[in-house]
XYZ file of C-alpha atoms in Angstrom:
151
model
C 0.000 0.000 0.000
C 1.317 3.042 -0.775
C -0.747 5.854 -0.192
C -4.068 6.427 1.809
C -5.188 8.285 -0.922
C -7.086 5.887 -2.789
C -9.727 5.178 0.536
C -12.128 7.944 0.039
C -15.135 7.705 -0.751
C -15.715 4.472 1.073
C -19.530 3.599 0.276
C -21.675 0.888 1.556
C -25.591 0.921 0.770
C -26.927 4.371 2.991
C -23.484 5.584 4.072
C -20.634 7.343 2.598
C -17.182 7.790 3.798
C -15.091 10.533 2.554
C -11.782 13.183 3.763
C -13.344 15.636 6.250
C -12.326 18.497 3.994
C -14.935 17.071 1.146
C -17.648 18.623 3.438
C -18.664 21.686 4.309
C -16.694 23.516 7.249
C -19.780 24.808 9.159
C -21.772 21.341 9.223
C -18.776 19.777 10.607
C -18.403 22.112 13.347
C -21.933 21.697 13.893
C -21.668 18.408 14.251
C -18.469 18.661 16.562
C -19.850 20.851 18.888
C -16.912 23.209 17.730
C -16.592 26.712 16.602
C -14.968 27.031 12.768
C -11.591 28.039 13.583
C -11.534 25.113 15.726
C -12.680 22.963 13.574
C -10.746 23.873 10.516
C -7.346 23.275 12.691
C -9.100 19.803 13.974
C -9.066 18.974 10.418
C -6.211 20.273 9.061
C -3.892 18.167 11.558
C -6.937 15.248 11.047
C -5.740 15.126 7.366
C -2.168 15.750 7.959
C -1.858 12.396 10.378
C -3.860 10.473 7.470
C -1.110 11.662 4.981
C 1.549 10.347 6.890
C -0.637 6.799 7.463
C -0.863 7.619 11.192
C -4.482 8.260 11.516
C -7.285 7.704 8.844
C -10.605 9.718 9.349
C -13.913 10.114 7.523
C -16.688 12.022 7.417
C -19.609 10.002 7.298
C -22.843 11.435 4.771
C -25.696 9.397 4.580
C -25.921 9.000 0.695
C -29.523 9.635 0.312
C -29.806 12.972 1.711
C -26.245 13.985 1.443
C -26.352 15.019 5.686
C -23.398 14.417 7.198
C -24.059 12.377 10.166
C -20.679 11.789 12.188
C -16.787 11.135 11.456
C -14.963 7.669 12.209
C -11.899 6.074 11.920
C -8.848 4.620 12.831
C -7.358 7.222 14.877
C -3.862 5.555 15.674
C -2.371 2.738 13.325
C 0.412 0.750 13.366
C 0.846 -0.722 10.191
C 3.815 -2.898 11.221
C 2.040 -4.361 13.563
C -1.175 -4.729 12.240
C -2.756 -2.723 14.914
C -5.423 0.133 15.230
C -7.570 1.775 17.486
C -10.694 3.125 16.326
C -13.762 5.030 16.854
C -16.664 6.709 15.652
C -18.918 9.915 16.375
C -21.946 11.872 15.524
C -25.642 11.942 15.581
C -27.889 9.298 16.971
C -28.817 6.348 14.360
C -30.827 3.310 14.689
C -29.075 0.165 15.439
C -29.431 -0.950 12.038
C -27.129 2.044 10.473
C -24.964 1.901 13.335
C -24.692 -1.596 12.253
C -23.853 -1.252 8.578
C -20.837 1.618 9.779
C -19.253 -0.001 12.118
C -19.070 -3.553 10.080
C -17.970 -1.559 7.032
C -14.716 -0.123 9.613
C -14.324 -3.583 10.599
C -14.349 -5.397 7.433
C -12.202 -2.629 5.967
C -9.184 -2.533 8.792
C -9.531 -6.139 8.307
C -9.138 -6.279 4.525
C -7.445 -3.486 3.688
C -5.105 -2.561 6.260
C -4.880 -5.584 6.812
C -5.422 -5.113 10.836
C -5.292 -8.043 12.773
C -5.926 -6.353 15.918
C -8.113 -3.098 16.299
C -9.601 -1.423 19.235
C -12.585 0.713 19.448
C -14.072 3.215 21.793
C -17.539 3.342 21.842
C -19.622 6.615 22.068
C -22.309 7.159 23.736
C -24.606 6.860 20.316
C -23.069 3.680 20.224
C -25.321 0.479 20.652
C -23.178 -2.027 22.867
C -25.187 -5.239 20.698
C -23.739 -3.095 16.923
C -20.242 -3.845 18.580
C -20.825 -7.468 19.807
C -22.217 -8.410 15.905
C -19.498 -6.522 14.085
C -16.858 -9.635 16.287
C -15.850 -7.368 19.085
C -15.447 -8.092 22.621
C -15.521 -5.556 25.724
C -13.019 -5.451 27.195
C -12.441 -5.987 31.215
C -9.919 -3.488 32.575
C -11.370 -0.212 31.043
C -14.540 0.942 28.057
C -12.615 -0.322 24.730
C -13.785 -2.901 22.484
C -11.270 -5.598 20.871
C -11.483 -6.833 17.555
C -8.951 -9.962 16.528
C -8.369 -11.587 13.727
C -8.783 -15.545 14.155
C -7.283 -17.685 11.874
């Protein structure tokens, strides 16, 4: 792999993934609960960490309306060692949605960045029962969620 270029958009049936700088400034600080200086340097250094492979972030739209609805990712990587630790954001969805995001992050650190380990920190728009379907496990010394590859 030799770019992170080429992983935007991301699409699955309601949702699409794409750089934070594809929408517009003002509904992302909206949505971040941020004013638009803020924001702009949240995303600046956002997309200057998923340049340099350290970080890869979306902006998640639902397709039919073209709303952005939250932002997800893998916030840390380590390539090397297959490693990630994720997490999404944004407005309240039904299970369902939820559902069809988080097993499109899944299946994608899984086949594409070829993860064999990722961790994820649920919000609270999270459903705990979307995290248990997409494989992962809570974990028992703090709130994070584990993902593993089994072979």
């Amino acid at each position: 792999m030799s770019s992170f270029e080429g992983y935007h958009p991301l699409l699955t049936p309601s949702f699409r993934f794409d750089w934070l700088t594809r929408f517009k400034l003002k509904n992302v600080a909206t949505l971040t609960n941020h004013d638009l200086a803020e924001t702009a340097d949240w995303i600046n250094n956002t997309m200057r960490s998923t340049m340099k492979e350290s970080t890869l972030t979306w902006g998640i739209e639902r397709r039919r309306t073209h709303k952005l609805v939250g932002w997800g990712g893998f916030f840390t990587l380590d390539l090397p060692a297959h490693t990630g630790h994720a997490g999404l954001a944004g407005k309240p969805l039904p299970a369902s949605e939820q559902q069809e995001i988080v097993d499109r992050l899944v299946n994608f650190g899984r086949d594409e960045l070829q993860l064999t380990e990722m961790t994820l920190t649920p919000s609270v728009n999270l459903d705990e029962a979307v995290l248990a379907a997409a494989g992962l496990t809570a974990n028992t010394t703090d709130t994070d969620w584990t993902w593993r590859l089994h072979r």
